[in-house]
Tab-separated table of C-alpha atoms in Angstrom:
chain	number	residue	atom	x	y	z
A	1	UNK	CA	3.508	1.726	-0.699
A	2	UNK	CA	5.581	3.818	-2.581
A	3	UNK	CA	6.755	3.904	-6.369
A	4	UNK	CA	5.972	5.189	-9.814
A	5	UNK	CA	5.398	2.585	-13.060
A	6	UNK	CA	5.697	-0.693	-11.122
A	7	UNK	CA	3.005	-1.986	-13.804
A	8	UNK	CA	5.062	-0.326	-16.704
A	9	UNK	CA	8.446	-1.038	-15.737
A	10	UNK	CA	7.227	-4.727	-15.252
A	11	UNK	CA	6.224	-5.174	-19.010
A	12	UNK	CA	9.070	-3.191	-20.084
A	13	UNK	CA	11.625	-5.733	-18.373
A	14	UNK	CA	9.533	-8.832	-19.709
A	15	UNK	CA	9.715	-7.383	-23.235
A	16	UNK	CA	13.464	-6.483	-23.302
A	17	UNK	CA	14.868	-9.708	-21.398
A	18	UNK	CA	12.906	-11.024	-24.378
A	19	UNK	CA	15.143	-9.203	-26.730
A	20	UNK	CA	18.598	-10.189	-27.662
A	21	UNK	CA	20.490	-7.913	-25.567
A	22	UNK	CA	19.649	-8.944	-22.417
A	23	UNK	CA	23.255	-7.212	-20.822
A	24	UNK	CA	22.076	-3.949	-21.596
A	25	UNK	CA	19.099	-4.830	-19.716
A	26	UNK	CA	20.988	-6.089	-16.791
A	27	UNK	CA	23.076	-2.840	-17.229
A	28	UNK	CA	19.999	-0.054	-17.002
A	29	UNK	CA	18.487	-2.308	-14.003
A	30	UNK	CA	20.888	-4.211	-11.946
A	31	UNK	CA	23.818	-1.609	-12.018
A	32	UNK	CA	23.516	-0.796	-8.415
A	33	UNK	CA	22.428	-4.184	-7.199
A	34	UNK	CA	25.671	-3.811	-4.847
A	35	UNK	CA	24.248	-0.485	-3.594
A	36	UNK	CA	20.829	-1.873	-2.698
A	37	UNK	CA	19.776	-3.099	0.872
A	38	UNK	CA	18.268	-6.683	0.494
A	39	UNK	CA	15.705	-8.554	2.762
A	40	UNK	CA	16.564	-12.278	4.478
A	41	UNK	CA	14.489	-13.927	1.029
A	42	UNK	CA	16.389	-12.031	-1.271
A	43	UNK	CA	18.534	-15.553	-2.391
A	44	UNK	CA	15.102	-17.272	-1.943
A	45	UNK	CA	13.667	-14.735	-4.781
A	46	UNK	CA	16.166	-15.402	-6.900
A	47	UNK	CA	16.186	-18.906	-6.844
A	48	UNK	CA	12.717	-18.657	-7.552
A	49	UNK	CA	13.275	-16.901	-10.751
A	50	UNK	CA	12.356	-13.087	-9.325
A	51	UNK	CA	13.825	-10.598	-11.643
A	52	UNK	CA	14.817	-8.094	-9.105
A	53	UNK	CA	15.159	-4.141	-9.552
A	54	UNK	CA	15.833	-1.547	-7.242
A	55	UNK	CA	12.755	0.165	-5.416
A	56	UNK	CA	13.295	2.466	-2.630
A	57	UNK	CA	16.948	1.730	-1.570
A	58	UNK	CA	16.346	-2.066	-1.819
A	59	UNK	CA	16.606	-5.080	-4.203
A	60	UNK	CA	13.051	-6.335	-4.914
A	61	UNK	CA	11.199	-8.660	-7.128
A	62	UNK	CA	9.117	-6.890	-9.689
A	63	UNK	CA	7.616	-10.267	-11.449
A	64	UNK	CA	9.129	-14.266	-11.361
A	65	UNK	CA	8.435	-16.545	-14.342
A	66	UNK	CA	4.845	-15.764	-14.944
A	67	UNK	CA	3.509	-12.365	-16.511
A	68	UNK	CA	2.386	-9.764	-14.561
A	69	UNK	CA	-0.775	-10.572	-16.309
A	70	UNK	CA	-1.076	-13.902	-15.225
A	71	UNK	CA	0.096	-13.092	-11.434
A	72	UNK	CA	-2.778	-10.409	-10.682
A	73	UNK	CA	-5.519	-12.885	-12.180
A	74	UNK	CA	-3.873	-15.747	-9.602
A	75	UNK	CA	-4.499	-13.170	-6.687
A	76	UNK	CA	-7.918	-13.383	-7.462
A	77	UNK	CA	-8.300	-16.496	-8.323
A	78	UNK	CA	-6.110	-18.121	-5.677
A	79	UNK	CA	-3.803	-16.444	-4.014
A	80	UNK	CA	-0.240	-14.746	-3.886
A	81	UNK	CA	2.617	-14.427	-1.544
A	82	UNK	CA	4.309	-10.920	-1.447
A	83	UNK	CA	7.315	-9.939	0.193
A	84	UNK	CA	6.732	-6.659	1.753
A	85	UNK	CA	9.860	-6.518	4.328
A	86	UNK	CA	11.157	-3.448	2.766
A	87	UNK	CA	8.317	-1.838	4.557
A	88	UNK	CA	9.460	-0.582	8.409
A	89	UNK	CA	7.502	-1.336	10.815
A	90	UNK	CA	7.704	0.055	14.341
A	91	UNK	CA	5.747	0.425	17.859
A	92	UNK	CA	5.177	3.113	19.867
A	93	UNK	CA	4.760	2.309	23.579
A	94	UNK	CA	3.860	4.306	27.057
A	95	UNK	CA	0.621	5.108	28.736
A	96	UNK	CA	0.694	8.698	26.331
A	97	UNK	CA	1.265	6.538	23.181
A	98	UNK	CA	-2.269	6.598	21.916
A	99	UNK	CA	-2.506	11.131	22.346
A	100	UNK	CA	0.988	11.074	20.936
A	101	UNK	CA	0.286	9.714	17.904
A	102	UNK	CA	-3.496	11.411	17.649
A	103	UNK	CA	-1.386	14.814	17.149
A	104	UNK	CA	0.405	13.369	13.895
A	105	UNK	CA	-2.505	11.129	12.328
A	106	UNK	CA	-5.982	11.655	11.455
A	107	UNK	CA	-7.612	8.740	13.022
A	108	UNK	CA	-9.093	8.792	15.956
A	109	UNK	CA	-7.295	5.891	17.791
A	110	UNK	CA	-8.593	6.366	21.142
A	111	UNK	CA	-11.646	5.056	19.663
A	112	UNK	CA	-9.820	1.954	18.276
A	113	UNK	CA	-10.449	-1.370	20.259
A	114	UNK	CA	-7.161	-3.411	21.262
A	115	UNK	CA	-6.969	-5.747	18.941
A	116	UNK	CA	-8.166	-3.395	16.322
A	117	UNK	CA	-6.687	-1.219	12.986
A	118	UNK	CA	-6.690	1.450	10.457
A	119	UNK	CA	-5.815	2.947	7.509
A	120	UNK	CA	-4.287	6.514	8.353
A	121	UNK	CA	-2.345	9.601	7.045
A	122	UNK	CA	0.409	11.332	8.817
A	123	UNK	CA	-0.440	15.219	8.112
A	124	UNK	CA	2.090	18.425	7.657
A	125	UNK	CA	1.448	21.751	9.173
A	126	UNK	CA	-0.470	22.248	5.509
A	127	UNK	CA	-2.931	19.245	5.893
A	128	UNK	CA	-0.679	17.199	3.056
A	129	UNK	CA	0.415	13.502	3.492
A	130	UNK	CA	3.475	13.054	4.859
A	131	UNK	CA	2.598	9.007	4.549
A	132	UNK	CA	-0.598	6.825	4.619
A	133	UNK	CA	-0.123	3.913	7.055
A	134	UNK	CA	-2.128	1.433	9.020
A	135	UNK	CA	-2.270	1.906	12.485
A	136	UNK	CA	-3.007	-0.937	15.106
A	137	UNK	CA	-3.807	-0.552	18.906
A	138	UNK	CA	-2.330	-3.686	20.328
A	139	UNK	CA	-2.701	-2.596	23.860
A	140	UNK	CA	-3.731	1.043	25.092
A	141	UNK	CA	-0.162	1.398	26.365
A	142	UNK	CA	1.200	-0.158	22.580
A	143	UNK	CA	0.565	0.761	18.910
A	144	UNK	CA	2.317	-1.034	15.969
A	145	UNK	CA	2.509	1.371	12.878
A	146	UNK	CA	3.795	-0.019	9.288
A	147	UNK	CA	5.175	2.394	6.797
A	148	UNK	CA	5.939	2.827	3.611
A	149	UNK	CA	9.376	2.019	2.319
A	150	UNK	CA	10.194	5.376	0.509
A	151	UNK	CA	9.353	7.326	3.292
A	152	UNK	CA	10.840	5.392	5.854
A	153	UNK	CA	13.439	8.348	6.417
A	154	UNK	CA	11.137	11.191	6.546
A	155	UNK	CA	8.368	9.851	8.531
A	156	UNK	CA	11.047	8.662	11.354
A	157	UNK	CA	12.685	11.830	11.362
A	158	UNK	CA	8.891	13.188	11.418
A	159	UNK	CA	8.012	11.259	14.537
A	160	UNK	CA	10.962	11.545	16.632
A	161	UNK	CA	11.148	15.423	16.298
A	162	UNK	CA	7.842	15.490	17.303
A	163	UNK	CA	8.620	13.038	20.431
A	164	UNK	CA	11.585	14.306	21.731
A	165	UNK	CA	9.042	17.672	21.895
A	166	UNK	CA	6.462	15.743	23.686
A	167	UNK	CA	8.873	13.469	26.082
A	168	UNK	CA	10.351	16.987	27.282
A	169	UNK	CA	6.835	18.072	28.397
A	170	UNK	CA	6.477	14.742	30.274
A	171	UNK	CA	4.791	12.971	27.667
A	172	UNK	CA	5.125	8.371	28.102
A	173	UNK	CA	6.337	7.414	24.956
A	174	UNK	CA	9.344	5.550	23.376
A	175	UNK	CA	9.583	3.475	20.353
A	176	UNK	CA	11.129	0.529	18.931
A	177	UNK	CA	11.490	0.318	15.666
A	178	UNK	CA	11.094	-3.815	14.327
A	179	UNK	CA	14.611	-4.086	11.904
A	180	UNK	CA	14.710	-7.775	13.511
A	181	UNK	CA	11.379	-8.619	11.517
A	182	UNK	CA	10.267	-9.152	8.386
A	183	UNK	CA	6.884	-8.051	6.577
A	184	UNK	CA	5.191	-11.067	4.446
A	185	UNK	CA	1.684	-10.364	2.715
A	186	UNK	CA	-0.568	-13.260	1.734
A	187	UNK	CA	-3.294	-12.471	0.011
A	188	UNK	CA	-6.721	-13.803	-2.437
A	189	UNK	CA	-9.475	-16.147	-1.834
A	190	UNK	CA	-6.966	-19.191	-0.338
A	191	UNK	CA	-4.938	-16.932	1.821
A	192	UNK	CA	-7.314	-17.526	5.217
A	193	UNK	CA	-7.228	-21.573	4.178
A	194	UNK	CA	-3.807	-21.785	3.677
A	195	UNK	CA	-2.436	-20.068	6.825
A	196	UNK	CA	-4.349	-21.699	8.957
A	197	UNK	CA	-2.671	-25.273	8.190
A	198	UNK	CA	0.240	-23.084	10.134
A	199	UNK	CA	-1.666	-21.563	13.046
A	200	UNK	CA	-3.862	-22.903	16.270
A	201	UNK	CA	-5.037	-19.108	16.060
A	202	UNK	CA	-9.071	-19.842	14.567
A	203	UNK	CA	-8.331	-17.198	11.836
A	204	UNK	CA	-12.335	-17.683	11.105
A	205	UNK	CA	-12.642	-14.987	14.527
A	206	UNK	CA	-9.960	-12.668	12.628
A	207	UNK	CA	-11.663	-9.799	10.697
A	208	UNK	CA	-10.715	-7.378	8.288
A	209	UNK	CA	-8.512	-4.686	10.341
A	210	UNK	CA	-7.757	-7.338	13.153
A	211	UNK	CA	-4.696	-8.007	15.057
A	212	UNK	CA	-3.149	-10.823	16.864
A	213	UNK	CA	0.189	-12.141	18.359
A	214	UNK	CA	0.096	-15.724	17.764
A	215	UNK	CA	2.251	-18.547	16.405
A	216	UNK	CA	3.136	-19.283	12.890
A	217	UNK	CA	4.503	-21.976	11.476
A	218	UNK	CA	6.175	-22.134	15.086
A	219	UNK	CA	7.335	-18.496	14.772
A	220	UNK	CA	6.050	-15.977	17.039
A	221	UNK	CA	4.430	-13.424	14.380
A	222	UNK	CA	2.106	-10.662	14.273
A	223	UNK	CA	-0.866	-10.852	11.860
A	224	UNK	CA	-3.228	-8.391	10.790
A	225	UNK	CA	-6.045	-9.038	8.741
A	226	UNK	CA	-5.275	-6.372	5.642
A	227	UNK	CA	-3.559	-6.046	2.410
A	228	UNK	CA	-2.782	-3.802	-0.545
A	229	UNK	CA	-5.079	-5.826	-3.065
A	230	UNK	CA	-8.877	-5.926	-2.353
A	231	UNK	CA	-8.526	-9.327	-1.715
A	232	UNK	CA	-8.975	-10.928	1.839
A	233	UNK	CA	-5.823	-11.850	3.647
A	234	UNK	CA	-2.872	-11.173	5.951
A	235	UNK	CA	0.168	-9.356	6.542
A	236	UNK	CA	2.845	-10.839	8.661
A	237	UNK	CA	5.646	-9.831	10.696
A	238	UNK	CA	8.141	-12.728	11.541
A	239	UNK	CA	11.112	-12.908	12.758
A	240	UNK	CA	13.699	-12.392	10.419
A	241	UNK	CA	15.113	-15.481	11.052
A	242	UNK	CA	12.003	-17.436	10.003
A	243	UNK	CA	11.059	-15.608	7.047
A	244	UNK	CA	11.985	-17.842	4.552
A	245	UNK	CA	10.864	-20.977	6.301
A	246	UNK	CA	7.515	-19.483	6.279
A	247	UNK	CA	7.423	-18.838	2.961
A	248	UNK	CA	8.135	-22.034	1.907
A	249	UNK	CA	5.938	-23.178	3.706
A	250	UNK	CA	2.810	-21.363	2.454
A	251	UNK	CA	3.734	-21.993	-0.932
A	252	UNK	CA	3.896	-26.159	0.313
A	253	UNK	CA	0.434	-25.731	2.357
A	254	UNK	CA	-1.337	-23.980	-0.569
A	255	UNK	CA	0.344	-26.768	-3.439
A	256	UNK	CA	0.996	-24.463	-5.633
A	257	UNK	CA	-1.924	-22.612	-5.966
A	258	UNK	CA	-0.549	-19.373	-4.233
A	259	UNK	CA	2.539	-18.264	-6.087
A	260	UNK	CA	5.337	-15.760	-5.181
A	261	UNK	CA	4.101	-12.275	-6.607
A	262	UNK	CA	6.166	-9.370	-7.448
A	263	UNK	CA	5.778	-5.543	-7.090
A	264	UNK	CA	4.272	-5.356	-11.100
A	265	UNK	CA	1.197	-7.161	-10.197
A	266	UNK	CA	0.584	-5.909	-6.746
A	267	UNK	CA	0.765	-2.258	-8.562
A	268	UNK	CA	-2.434	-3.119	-11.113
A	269	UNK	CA	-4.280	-5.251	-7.804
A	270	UNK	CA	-3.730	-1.941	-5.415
A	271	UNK	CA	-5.096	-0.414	-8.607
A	272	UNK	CA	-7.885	-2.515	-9.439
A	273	UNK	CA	-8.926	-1.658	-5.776
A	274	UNK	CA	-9.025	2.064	-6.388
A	275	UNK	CA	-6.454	2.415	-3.231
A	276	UNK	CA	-3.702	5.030	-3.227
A	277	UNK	CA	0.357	4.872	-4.132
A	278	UNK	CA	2.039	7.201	-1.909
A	279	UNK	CA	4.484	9.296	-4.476
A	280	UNK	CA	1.548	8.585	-7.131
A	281	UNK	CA	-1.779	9.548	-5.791
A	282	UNK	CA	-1.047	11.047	-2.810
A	283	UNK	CA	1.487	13.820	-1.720
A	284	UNK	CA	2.839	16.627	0.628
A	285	UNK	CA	1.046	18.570	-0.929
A	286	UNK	CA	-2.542	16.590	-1.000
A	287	UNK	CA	-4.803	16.096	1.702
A	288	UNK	CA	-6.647	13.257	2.845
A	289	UNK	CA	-9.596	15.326	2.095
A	290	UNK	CA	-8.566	15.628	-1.991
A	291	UNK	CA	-7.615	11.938	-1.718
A	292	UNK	CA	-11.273	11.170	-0.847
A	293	UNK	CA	-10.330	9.317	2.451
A	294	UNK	CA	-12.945	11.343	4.186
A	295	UNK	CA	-13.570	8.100	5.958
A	296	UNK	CA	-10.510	7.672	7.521
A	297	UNK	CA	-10.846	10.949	9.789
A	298	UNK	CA	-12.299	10.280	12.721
A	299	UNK	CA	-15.774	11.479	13.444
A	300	UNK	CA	-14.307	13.014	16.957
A	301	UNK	CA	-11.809	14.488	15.106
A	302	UNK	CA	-14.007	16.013	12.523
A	303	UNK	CA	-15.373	18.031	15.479
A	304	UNK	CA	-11.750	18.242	18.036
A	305	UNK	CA	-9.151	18.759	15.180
A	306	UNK	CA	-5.809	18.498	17.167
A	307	UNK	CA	-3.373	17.178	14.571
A	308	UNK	CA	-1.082	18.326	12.712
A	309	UNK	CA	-3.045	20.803	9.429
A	310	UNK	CA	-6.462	20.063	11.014
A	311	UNK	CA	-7.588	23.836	10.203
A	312	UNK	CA	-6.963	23.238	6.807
A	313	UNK	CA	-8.444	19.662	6.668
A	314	UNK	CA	-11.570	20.650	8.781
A	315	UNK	CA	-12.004	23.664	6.237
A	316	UNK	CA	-11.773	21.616	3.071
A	317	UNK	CA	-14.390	19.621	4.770
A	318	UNK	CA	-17.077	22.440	5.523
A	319	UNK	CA	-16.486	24.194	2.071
A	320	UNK	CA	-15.349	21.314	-0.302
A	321	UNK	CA	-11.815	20.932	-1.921
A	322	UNK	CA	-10.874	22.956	-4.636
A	323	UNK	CA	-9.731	19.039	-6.617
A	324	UNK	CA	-10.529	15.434	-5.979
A	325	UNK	CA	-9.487	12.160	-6.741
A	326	UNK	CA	-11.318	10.010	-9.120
A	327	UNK	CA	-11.177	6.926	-11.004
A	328	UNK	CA	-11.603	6.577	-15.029
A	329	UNK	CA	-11.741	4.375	-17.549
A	330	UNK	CA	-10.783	4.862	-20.962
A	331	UNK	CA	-10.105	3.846	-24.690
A	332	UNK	CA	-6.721	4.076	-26.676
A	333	UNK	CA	-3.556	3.258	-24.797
A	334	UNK	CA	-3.454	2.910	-20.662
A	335	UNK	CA	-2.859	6.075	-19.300
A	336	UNK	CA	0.177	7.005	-17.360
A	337	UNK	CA	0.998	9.678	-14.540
A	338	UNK	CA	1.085	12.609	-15.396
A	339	UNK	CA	-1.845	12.320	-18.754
A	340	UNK	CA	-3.551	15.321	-18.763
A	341	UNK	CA	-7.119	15.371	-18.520
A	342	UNK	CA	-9.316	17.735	-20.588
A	343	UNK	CA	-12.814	18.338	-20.109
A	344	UNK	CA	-15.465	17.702	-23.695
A	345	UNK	CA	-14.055	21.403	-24.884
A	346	UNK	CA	-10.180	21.244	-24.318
A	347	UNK	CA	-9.798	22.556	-20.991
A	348	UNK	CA	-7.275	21.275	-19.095
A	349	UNK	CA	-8.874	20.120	-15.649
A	350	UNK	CA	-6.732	17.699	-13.925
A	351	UNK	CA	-3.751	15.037	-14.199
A	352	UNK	CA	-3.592	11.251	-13.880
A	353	UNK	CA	-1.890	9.749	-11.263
A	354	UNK	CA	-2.217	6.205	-12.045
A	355	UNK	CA	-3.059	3.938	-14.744
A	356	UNK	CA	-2.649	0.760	-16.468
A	357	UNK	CA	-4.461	-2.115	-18.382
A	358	UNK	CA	-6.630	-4.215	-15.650
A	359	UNK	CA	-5.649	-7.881	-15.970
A	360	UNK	CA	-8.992	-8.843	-14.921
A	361	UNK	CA	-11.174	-6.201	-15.883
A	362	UNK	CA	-9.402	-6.373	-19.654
A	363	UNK	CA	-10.225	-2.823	-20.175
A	364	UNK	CA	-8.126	0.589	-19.663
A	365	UNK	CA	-8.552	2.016	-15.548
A	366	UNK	CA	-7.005	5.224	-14.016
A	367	UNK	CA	-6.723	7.496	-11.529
A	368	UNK	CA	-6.096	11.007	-10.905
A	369	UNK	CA	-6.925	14.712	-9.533
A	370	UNK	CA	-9.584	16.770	-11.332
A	371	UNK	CA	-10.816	20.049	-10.139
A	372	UNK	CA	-14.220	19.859	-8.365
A	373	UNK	CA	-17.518	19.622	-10.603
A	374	UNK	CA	-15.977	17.188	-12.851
A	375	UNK	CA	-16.027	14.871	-10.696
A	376	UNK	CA	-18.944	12.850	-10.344
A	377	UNK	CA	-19.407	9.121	-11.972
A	378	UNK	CA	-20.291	9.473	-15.373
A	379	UNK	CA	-18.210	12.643	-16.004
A	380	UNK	CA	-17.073	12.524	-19.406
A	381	UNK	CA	-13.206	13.734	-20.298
A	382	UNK	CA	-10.521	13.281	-22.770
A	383	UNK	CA	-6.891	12.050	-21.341
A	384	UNK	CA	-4.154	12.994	-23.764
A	385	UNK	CA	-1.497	9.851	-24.074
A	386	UNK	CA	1.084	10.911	-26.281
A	387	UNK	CA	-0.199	14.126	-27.452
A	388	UNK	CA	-3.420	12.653	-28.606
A	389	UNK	CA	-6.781	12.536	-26.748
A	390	UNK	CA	-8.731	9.485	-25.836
A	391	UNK	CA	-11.931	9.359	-24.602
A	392	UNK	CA	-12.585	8.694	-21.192
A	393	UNK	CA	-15.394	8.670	-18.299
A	394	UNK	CA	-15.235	9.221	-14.350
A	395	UNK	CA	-15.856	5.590	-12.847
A	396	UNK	CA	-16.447	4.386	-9.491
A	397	UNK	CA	-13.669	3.140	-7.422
A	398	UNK	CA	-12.777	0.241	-6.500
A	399	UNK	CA	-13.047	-0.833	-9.982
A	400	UNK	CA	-13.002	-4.425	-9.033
A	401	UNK	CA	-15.423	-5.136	-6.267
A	402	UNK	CA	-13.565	-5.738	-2.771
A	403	UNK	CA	-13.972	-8.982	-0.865
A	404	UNK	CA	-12.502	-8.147	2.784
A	405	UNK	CA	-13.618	-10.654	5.711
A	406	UNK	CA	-15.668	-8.784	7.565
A	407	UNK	CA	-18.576	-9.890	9.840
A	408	UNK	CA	-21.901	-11.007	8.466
């Protein structure tokens, strides 16, 4: 997902809407609300008390009537309902879909079960991110691909250069791309519970990464077993047309306990889990290798290469990369993008990338790029916030312990 200061911009609303003049508020955030592309629960947000402000092209809620505080606490506690439908998802189908997309990504799908998912990165000729994304074999002739909403141009443009290339040597492949849908995420400990009041689908056989095509709420919807929080739980493609029945819905089933969540609080959970913000903490110019997502290059190609920047990737793998992401935590103010970070003498050695306060952790967390050798757990640093350094030490990510459904 992509965006900068979700967390910040959050707070910032709260605290001026609390102010007197709330129509210079509406001013600075809703000017182009005519401009912006809305999903089918747009009206539904509103009525629901979303304060909505443009991210990516579209009209989105970044919090509703509780704190952004008090949402990311209910994720963990409960459970939250996101809308996610700015999102695009697409498939790519054809008996060459699955060596199509193995020249663009890192994973190694052949390996990938139908049925089966995973995170992945869409590589330049440089070995940068054009996009992370999770990838899911549905059939060997089908994959369904979800990405991010800010990139959305660039990575379509990406793909279907590279497939009208590959259809002209012969190459089984089309696409559809799923503007009919819509892109709920339900996550936290009552997610699994809750949804399956709506489902025949035994959701107890769904595991982390899993995919099915089954009926929701009497809507024919895709699920996969994954989120953007740490948490267990789902994200689901529905028909546009049902989207807002569905939501209603969950909210009913779960009575009250899961609550409509904005973008401010799903910024500090994805934090809280340690996992990249494409536009944040990963770029065209970073590598899955300096993002420390290692794990999400397949072991075959490791050894085969074959996608797009693989000689740089496979290099930074046999010699190291010259930078590397880390997590911190830290005293003083929450650090922002773009703090520097100072080793114990001065030296500049990195940048952070993200950074907030942790609702549930109540303590400063970060991340951010620091060159190699400073970047084991432990680490000690300064971060300058406002000209002034704070203290700060290279922690372990995820900083709050992930609880996907996985089997025992």
């Amino acid at each position: 997902m992509r965006g900068g200061g979700l967390w910040q911009l959050g707070l910032s609303i709260t605290r001026r809407l609390a102010q007197a003049d709330k129509k210079a508020v509406g001013r600075r955030y809703f000017a182009s609300e005519a401009e912006l592309k809305k999903t089918v629960l747009y009206d539904f947000h509103v009525a629901n008390g979303g304060k909505m402000v443009p991210f990516a092209g579209w009209g989105m809620p970044i919090q509703y009537k509780d704190s952004i505080m008090e949402s990311t606490v209910n994720c963990r506690q409960n459970g939250s309902l996101f809308d996610v439908s700015h999102m695009c998802g697409f498939s790519l189908k054809g008996k060459d879909c699955v060596p199509f997309l193995e020249k663009l990504v890192i994973a190694d799908v052949a390996a990938l079960a139908p049925g089966t998912g995973t995170l992945t990165v869409f590589t330049n000729e440089k070995g940068g991110a054009i996009d992370d994304s999770v990838i899911t074999k549905v059939t060997d002739d089908h994959m369904y691909i979800v990405v991010n909403a800010g990139c959305r141009d660039k990575d379509l443009a990406h793909i279907e250069a590279h497939m009208k290339s590959f259809k002209a040597k012969g190459g089984d492949v089309s696409w559809h791309i799923h503007d009919e849908r819509s892109l709920l995420a339900l996550q936290g400990p009552l997610a699994a519970p809750v949804l399956q009041h709506l489902t025949k689908e035994d959701l107890s056989k769904v595991y982390f990464g899993e995919f099915r095509i089954t009926d929701i709420n009497g809507a024919r919807c895709f699920i996969t077993r994954t989120g953007y929080t740490g948490e267990d739980g789902f994200e689901i493609s529905v028909p546009s047309e049902n989207a807002v029945d569905l939501a209603k819905a969950i909210l009913e089933k779960s009575e009250g306990k899961v609550r409509l969540t904005g973008l401010g609080a799903r910024d500090s959970l994805r934090l809280e889990a340690g996992l990249c913000l494409y536009g944040n903490d990963m770029e065209q110019h970073i590598t899955p290798v300096e993002a420390g997502l290692n794990w999400a290059i397949g072991k075959r190609r490791k050894a085969e290469g074959g996608f797009l920047g693989a000689e740089v990737i496979l290099k930074q793998l046999a010699e190291g990369p010259k930078v590397r992401l880390v997590g911190f935590s830290s005293t003083g103010p929450p650090p922002r993008s773009h703090s520097e970070i100072q080793d114990e003498k001065g030296t500049n050695i990195g940048e952070i990338t993200s950074g907030g306060f942790s609702p549930c952790l109540k303590k400063n967390i970060a991340m951010g790029y620091v060159k190699s050798g400073f970047h084991k757990a432990g680490t000690k640093a300064k971060i300058l916030v406002r000209g002034k350094a704070y203290d700060g030490v290279v922690t372990k990510k995820p900083f709050v312990p992930t609880k996907y459904y996985k089997p025992s």
